[in-house]
PDB file of C-alpha atoms in Angstrom:
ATOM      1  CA  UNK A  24      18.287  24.833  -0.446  1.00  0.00           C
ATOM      2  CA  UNK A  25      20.586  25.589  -3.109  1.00  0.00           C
ATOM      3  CA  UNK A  26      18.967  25.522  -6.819  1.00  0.00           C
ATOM      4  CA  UNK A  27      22.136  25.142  -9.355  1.00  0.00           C
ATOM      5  CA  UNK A  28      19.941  24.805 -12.413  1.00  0.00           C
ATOM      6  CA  UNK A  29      16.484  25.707 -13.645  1.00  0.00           C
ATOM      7  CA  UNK A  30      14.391  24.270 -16.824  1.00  0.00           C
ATOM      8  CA  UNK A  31      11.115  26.804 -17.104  1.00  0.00           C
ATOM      9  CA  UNK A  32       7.943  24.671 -18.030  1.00  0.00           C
ATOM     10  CA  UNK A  33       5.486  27.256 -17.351  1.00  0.00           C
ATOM     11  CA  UNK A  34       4.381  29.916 -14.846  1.00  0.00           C
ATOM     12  CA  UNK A  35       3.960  27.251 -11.809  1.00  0.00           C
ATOM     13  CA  UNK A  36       6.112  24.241 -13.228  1.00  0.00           C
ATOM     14  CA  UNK A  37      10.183  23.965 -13.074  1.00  0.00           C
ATOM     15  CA  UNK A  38      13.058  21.223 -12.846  1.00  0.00           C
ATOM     16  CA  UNK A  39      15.614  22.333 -10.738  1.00  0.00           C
ATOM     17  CA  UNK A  40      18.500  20.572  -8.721  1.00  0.00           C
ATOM     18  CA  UNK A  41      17.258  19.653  -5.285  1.00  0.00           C
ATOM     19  CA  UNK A  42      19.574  18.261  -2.255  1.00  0.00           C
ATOM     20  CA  UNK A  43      18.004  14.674  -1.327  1.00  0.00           C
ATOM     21  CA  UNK A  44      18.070  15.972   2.532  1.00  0.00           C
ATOM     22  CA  UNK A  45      15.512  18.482   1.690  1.00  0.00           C
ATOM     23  CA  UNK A  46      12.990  15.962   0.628  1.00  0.00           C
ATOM     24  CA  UNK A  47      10.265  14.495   2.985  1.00  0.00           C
ATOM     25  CA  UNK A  48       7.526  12.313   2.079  1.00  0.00           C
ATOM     26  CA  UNK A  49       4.532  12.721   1.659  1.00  0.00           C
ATOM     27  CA  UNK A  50       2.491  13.189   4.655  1.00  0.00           C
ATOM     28  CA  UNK A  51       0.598   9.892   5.275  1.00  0.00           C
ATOM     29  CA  UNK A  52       1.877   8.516   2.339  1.00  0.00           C
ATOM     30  CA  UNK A  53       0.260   4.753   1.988  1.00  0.00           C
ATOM     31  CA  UNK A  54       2.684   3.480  -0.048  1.00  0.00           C
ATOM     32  CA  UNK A  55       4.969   1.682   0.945  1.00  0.00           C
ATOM     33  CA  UNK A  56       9.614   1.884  -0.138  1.00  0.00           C
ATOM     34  CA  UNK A  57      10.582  -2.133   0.481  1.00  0.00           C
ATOM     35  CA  UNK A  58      14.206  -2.913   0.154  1.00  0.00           C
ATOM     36  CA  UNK A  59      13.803  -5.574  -2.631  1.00  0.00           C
ATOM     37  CA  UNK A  60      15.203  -6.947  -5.627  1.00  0.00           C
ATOM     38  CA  UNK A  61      13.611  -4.200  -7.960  1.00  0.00           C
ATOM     39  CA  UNK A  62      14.883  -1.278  -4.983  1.00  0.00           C
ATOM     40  CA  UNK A  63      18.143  -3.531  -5.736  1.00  0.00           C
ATOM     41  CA  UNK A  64      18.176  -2.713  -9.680  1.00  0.00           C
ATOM     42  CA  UNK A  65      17.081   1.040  -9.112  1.00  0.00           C
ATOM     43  CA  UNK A  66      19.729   1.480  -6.867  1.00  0.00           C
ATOM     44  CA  UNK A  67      22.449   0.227  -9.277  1.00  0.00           C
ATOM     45  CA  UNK A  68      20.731   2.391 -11.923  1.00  0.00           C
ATOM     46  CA  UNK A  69      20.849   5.406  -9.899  1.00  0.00           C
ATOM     47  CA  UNK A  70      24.575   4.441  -8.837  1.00  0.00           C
ATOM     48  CA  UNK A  71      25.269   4.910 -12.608  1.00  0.00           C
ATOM     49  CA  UNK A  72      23.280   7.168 -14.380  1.00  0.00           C
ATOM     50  CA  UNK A  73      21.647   9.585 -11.459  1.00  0.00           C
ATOM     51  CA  UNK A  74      18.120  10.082 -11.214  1.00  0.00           C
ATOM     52  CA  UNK A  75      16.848  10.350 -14.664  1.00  0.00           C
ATOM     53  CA  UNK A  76      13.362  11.175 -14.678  1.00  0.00           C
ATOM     54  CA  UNK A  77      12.797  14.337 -12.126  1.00  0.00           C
ATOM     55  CA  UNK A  78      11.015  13.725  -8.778  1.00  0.00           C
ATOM     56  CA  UNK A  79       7.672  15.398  -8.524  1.00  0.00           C
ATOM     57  CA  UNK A  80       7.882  18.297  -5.417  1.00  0.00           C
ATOM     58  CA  UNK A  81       6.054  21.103  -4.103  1.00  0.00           C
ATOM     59  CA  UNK A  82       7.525  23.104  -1.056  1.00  0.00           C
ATOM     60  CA  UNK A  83       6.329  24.236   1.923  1.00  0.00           C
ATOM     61  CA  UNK A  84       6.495  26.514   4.315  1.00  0.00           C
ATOM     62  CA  UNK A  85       8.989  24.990   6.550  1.00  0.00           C
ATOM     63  CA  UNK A  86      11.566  24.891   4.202  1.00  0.00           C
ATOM     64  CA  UNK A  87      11.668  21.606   2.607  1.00  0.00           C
ATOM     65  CA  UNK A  88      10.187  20.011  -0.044  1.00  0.00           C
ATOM     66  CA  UNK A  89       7.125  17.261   0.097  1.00  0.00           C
ATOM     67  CA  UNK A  90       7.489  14.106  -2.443  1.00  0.00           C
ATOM     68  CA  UNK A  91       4.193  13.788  -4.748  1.00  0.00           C
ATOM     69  CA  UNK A  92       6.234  11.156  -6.574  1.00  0.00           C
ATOM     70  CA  UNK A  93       9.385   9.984  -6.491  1.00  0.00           C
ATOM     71  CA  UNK A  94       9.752   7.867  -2.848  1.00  0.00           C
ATOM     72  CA  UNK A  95      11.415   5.469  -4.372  1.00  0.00           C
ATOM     73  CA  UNK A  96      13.989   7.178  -5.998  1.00  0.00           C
ATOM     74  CA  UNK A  97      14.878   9.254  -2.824  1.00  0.00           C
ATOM     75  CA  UNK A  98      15.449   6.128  -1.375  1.00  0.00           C
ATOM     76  CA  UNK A  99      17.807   4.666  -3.663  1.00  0.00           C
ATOM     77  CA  UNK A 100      19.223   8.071  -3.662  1.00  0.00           C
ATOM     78  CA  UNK A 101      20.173   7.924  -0.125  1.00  0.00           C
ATOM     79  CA  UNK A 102      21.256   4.044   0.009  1.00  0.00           C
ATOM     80  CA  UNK A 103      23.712   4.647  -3.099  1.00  0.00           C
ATOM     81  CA  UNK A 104      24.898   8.044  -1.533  1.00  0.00           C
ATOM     82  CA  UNK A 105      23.794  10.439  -4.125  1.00  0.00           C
ATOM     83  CA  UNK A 106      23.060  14.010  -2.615  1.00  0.00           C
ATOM     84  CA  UNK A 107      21.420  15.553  -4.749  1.00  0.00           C
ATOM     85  CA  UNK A 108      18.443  14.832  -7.652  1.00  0.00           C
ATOM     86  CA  UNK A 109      16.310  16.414 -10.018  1.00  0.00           C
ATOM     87  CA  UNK A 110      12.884  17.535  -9.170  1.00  0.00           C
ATOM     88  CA  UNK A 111       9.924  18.731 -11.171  1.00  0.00           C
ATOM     89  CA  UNK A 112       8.549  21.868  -8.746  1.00  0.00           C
ATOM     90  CA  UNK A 113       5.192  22.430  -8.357  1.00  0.00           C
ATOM     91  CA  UNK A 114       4.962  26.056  -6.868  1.00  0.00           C
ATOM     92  CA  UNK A 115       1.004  26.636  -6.218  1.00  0.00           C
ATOM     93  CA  UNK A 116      -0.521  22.935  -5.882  1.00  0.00           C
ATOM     94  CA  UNK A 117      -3.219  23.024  -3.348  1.00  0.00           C
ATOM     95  CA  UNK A 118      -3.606  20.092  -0.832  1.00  0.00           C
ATOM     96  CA  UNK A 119      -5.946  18.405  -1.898  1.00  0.00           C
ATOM     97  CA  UNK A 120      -4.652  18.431  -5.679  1.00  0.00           C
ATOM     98  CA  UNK A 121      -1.818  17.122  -4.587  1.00  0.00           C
ATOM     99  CA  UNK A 122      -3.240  14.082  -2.346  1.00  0.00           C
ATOM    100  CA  UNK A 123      -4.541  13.169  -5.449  1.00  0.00           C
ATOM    101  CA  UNK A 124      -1.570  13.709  -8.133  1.00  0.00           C
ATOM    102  CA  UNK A 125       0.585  11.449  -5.165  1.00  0.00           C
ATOM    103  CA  UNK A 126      -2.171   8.588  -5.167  1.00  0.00           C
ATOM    104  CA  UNK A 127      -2.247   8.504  -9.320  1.00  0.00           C
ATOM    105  CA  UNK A 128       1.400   8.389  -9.479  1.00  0.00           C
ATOM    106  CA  UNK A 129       2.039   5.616  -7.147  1.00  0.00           C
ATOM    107  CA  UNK A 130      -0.955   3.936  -8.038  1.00  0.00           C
ATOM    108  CA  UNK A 131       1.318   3.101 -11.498  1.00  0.00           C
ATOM    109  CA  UNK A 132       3.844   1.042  -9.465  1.00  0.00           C
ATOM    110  CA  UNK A 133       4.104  -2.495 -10.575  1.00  0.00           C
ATOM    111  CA  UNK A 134       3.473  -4.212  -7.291  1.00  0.00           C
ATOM    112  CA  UNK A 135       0.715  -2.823  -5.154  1.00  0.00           C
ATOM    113  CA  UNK A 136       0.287  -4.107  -1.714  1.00  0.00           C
ATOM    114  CA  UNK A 137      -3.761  -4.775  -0.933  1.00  0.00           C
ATOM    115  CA  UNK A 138      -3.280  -2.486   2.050  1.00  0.00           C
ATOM    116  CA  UNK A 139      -1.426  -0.073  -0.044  1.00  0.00           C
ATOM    117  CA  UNK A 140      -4.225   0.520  -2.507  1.00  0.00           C
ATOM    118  CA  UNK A 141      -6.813   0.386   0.096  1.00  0.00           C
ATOM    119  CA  UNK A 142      -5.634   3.565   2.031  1.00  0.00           C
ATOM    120  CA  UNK A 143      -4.976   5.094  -1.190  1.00  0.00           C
ATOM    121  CA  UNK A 144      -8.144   4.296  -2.439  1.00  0.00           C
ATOM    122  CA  UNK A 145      -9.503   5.857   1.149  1.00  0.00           C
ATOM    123  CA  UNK A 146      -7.402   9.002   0.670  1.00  0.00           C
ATOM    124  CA  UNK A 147      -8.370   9.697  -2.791  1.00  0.00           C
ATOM    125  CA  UNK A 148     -12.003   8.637  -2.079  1.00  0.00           C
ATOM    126  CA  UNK A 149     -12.087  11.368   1.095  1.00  0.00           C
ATOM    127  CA  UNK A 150     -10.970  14.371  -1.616  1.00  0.00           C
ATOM    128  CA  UNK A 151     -13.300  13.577  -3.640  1.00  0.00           C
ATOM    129  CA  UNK A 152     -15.903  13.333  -1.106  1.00  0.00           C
ATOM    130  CA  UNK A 153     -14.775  16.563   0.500  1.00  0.00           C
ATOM    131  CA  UNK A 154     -14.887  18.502  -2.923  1.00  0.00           C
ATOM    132  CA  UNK A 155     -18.770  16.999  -3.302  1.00  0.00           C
ATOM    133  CA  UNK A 156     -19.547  18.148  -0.012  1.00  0.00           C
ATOM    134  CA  UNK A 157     -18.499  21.678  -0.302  1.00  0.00           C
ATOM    135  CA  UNK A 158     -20.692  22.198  -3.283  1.00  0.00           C
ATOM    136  CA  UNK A 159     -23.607  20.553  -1.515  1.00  0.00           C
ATOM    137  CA  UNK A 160     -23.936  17.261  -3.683  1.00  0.00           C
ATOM    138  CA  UNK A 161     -23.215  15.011  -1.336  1.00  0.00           C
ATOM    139  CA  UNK A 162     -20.568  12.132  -2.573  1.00  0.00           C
ATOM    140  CA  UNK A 163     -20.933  13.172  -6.104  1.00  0.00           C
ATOM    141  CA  UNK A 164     -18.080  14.423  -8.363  1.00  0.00           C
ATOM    142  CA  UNK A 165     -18.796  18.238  -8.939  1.00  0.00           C
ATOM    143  CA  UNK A 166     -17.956  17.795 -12.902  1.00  0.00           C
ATOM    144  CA  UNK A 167     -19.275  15.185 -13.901  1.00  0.00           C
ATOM    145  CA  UNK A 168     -22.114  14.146 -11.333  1.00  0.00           C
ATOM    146  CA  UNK A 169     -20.521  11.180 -10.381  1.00  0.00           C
ATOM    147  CA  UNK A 170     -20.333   9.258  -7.204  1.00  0.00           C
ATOM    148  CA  UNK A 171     -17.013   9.291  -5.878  1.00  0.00           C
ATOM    149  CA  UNK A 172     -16.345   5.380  -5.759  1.00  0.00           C
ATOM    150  CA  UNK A 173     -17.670   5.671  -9.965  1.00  0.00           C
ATOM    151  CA  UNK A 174     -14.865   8.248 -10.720  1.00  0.00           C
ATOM    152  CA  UNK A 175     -12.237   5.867  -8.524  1.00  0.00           C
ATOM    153  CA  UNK A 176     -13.503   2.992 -10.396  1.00  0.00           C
ATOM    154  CA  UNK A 177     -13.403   5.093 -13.560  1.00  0.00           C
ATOM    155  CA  UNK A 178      -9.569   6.404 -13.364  1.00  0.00           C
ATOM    156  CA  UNK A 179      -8.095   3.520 -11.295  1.00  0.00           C
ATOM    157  CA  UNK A 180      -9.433   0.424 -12.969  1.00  0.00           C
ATOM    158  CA  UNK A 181     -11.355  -1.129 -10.720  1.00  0.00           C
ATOM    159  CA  UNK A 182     -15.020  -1.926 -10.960  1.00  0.00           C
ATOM    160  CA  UNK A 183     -17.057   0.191  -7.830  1.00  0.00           C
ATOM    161  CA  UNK A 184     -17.923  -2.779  -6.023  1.00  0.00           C
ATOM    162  CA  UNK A 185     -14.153  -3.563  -5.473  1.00  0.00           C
ATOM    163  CA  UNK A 186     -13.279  -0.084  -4.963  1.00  0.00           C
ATOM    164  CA  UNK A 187     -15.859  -0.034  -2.343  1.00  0.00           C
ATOM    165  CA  UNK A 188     -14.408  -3.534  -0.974  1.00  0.00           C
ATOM    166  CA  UNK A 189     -10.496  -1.702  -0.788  1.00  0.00           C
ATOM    167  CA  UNK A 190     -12.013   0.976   1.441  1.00  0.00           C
ATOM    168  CA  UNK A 191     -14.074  -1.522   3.848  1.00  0.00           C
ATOM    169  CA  UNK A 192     -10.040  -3.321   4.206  1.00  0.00           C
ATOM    170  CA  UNK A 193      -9.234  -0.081   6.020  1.00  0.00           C
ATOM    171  CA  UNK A 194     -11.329  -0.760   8.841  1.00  0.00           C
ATOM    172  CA  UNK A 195      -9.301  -3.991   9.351  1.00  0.00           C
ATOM    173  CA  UNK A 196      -6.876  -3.946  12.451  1.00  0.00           C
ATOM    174  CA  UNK A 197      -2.822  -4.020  11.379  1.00  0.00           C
ATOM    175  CA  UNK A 198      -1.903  -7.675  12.227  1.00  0.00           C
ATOM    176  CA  UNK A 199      -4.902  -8.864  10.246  1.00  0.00           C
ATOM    177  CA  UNK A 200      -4.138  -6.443   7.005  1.00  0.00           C
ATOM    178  CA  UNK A 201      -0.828  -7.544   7.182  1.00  0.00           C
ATOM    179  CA  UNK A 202      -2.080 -11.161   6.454  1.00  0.00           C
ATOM    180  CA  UNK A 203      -3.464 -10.148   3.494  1.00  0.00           C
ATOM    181  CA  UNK A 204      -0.454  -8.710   2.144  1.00  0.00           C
ATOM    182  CA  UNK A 205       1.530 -11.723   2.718  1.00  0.00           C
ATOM    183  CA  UNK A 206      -1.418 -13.977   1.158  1.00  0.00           C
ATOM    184  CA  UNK A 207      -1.988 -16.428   4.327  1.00  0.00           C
ATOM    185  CA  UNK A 208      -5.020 -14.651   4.445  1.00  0.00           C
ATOM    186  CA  UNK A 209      -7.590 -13.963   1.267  1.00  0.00           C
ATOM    187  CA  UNK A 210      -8.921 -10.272   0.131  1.00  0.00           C
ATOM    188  CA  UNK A 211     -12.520 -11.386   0.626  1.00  0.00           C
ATOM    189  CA  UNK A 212     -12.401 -12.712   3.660  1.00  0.00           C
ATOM    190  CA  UNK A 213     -10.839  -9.830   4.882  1.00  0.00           C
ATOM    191  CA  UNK A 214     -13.187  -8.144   3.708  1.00  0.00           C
ATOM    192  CA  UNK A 215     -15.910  -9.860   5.675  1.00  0.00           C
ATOM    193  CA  UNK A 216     -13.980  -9.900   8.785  1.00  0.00           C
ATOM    194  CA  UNK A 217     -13.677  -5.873   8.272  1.00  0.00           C
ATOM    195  CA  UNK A 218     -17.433  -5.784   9.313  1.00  0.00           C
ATOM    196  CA  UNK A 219     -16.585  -6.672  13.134  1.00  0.00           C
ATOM    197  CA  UNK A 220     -16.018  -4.540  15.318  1.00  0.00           C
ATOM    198  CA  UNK A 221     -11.881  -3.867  16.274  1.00  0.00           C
ATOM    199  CA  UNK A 222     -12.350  -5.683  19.892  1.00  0.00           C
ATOM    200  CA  UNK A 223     -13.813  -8.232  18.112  1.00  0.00           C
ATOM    201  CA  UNK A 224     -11.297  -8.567  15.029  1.00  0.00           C
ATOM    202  CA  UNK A 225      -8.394  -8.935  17.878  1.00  0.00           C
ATOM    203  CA  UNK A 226     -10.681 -12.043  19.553  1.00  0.00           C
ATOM    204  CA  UNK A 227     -10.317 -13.467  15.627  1.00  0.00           C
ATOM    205  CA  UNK A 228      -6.530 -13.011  15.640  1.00  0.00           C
ATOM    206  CA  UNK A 229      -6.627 -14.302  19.408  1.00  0.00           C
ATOM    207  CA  UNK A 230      -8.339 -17.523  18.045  1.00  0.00           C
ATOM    208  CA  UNK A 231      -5.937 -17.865  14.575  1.00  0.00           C
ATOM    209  CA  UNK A 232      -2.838 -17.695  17.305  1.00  0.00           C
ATOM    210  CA  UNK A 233      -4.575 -20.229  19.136  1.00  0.00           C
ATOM    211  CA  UNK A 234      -5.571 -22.864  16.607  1.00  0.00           C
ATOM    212  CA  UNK A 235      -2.866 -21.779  13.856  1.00  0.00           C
ATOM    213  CA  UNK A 236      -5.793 -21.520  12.106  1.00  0.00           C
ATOM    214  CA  UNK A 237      -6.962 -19.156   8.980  1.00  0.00           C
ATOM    215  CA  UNK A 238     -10.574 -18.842   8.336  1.00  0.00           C
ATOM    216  CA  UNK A 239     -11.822 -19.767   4.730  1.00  0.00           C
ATOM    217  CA  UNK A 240     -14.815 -17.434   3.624  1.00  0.00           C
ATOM    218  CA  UNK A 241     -17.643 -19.857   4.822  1.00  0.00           C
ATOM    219  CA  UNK A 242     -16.326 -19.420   8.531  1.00  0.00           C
ATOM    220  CA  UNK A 243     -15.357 -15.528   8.137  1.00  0.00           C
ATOM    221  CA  UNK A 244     -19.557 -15.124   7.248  1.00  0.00           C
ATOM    222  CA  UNK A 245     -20.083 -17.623  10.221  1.00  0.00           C
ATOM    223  CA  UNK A 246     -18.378 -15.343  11.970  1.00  0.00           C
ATOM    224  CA  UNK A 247     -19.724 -12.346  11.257  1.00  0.00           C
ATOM    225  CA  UNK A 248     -23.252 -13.968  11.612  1.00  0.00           C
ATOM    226  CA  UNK A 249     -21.778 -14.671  15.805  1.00  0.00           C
ATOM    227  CA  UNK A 250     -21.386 -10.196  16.098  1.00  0.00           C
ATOM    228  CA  UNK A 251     -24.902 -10.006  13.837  1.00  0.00           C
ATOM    229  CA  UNK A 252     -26.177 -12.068  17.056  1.00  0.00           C
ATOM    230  CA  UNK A 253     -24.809 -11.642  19.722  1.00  0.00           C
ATOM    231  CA  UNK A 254     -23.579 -14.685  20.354  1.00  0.00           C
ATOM    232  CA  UNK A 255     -19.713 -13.682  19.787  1.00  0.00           C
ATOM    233  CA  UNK A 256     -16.889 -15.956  21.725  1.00  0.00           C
ATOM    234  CA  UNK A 257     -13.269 -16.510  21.155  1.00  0.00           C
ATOM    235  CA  UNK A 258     -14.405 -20.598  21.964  1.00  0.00           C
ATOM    236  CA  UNK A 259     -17.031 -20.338  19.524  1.00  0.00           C
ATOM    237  CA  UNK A 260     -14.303 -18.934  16.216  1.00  0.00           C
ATOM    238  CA  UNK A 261     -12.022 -21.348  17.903  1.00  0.00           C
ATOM    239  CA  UNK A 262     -14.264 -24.362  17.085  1.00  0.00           C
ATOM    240  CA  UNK A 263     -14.694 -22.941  13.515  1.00  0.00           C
ATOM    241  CA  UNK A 264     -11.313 -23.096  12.654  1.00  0.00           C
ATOM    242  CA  UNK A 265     -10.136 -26.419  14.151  1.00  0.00           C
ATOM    243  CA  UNK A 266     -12.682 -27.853  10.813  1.00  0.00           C
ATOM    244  CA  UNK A 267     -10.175 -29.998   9.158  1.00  0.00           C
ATOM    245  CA  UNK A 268     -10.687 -28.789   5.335  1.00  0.00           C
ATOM    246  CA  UNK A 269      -8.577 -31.590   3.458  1.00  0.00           C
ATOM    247  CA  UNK A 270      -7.042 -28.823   1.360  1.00  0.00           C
ATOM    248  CA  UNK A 271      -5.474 -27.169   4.315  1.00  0.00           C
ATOM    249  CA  UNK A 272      -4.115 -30.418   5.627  1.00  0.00           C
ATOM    250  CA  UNK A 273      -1.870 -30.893   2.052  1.00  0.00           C
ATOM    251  CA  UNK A 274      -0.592 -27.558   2.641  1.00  0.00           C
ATOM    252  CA  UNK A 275       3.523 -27.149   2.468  1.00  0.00           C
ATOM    253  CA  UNK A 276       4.066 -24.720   5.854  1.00  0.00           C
ATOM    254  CA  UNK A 277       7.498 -22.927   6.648  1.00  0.00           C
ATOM    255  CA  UNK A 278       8.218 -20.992   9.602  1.00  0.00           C
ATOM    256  CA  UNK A 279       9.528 -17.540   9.181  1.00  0.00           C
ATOM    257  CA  UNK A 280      12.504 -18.745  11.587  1.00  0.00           C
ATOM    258  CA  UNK A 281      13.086 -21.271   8.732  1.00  0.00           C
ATOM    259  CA  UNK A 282      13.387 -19.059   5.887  1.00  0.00           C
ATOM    260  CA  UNK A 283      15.202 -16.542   7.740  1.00  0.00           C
ATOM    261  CA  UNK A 284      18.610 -18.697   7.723  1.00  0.00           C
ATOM    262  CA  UNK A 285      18.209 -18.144   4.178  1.00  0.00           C
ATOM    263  CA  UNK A 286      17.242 -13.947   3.340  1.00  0.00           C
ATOM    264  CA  UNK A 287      17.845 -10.947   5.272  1.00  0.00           C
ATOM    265  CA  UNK A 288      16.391 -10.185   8.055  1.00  0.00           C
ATOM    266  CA  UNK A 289      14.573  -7.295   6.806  1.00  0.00           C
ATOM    267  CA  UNK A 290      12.273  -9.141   4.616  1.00  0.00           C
ATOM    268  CA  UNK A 291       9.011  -9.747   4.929  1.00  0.00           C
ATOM    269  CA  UNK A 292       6.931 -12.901   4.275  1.00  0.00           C
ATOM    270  CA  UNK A 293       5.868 -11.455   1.450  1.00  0.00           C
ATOM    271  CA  UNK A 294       9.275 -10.625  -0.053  1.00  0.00           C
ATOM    272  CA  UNK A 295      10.593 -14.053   0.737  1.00  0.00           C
ATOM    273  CA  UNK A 296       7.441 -15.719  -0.443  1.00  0.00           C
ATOM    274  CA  UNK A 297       8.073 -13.911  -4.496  1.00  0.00           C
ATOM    275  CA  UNK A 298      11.697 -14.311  -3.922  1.00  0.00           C
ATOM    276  CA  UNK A 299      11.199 -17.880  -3.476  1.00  0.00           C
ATOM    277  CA  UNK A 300       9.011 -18.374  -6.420  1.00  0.00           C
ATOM    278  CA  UNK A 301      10.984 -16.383  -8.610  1.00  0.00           C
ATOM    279  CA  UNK A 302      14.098 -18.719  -8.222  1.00  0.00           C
ATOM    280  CA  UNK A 303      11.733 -21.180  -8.777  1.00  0.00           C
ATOM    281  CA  UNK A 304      10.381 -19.929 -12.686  1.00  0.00           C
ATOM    282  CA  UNK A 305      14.116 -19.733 -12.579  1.00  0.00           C
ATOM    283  CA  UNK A 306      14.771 -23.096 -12.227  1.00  0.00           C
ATOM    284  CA  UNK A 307      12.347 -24.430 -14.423  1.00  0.00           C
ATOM    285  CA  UNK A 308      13.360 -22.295 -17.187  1.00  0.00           C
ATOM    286  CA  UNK A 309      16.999 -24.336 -17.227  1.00  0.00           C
ATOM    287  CA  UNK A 310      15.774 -27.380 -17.014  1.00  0.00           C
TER     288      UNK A 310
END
């Protein structure tokens, strides 16, 4: 890698100029780089002024250099072209430091994914835990004496009970996290449907395929109550969610095949669903 310039912080800290094919991500980064109307603005930004605040780096031992934060910015990087960026070095950051310096950072984005947080929350949450366990204190914070989900809670914003509700969402199975993301489905009943087993989550999706059907949170307990029993049955959820609930029968429903005529294929429900309301505030603003 070529360095053409060096700013000395201190004895492990330095910007230098790093070529963008030398960057990797993050190992199991959680976070997620969606080609959207804010990637859209960073892109023109980079396009014009270069990468302006330095991406945060450490290298290894195979030559490159590992993202802590800066994902986004690589990626615009790339798209507009631009070959090489500025990167704040981190020579001697040990792993588990850095899992959580990566987590902090991104956890400062403006839009945060449920899923997103969750495994960040879990990645942060099994540092910490690791730490505690190596000094014999179980899932207490070495400093201050603190149970890991307190200091999440603490530093992240959240109160423990929800932190401890993000990490339950990572035992959910992909196809039903990804319905929380894209809102058809809500956080807590997620949450509740997290508690079955993963042959019995995919009999739940079976069943919402079936009946296009979403459980409300009275049904997801009703469900979990069926596992608690032993009386579990893709007929049985199946009858739960063909209750008419008046609400769900006013609902305004587009297929994604619908939409599609109208963004790129590359977005997500999700994406279409904010772009959709943001020409919307649009609208109303004019009138």
């Amino acid at each position: 890698m070529e360095v053409r310039k060096e700013d000395q912080r201190d004895q492990d800290e330095k910007v230098v100029e790093i070529e963008i094919e030398r960057l990797r991500d993050f190992k199991n980064h959680p976070f997620k780089v969606q080609a959207d109307s804010q990637m859209k603005e960073l892109q023109e930004s980079i396009k014009k002024y270069g990468i302006l605040n330095p991406l945060i780096v450490r290298p290894r031992p195979e030559g490159f250099y590992e993202i802590i934060s800066g994902h986004r910015r690589k990626y615009a990087a790339q798209a507009t072209e631009i070959y090489e960026g500025s990167g704040q070095l981190s020579e001697y950051m040990l792993e588990e430091d850095a899992i959580i310096s990566m987590i902090d950072a991104n956890l400062q984005r403006e839009r945060i994914s449920p899923s997103e947080k969750a495994f960040a929350y879990k990645m942060k949450y099994d540092v910490l835990k690791r730490k505690a366990g190596r000094r014999k204190c179980s899932q207490v914070d070495y400093l201050t004496g603190k149970k890991s989900v307190e200091v999440i809670s603490e530093e992240c914003g959240d109160s423990p009970k929800q932190v401890q509700r993000y990490l339950k969402l990572t035992k959910l199975i992909p196809e039903l996290l990804e319905k929380v993301d894209d809102e058809t489905m809500g956080f807590t009943i997620a949450v509740e449907l997290a508690s079955l087993t993963e042959k019995n989550q995919r009999t739940v999706l079976d069943a919402m395929e079936s009946t296009l059907g979403t459980p409300n949170l009275s049904q997801a307990i009703r469900i979990k109550k069926l596992q608690e029993d032993g009386r579990f049955s893709q007929e049985k959820i199946e009858e739960f969610l063909s209750e008419i609930k008046q609400k769900d029968a006013d609902r305004v429903v587009f297929k994604n095949e619908q939409l599609y005529r109208y963004f790129p294929s590359y977005y997500t429900a999700e994406q279409m669903k904010r772009e959709i309301l943001t020409l919307l505030k649009i609208n109303m603003t004019f009138e």
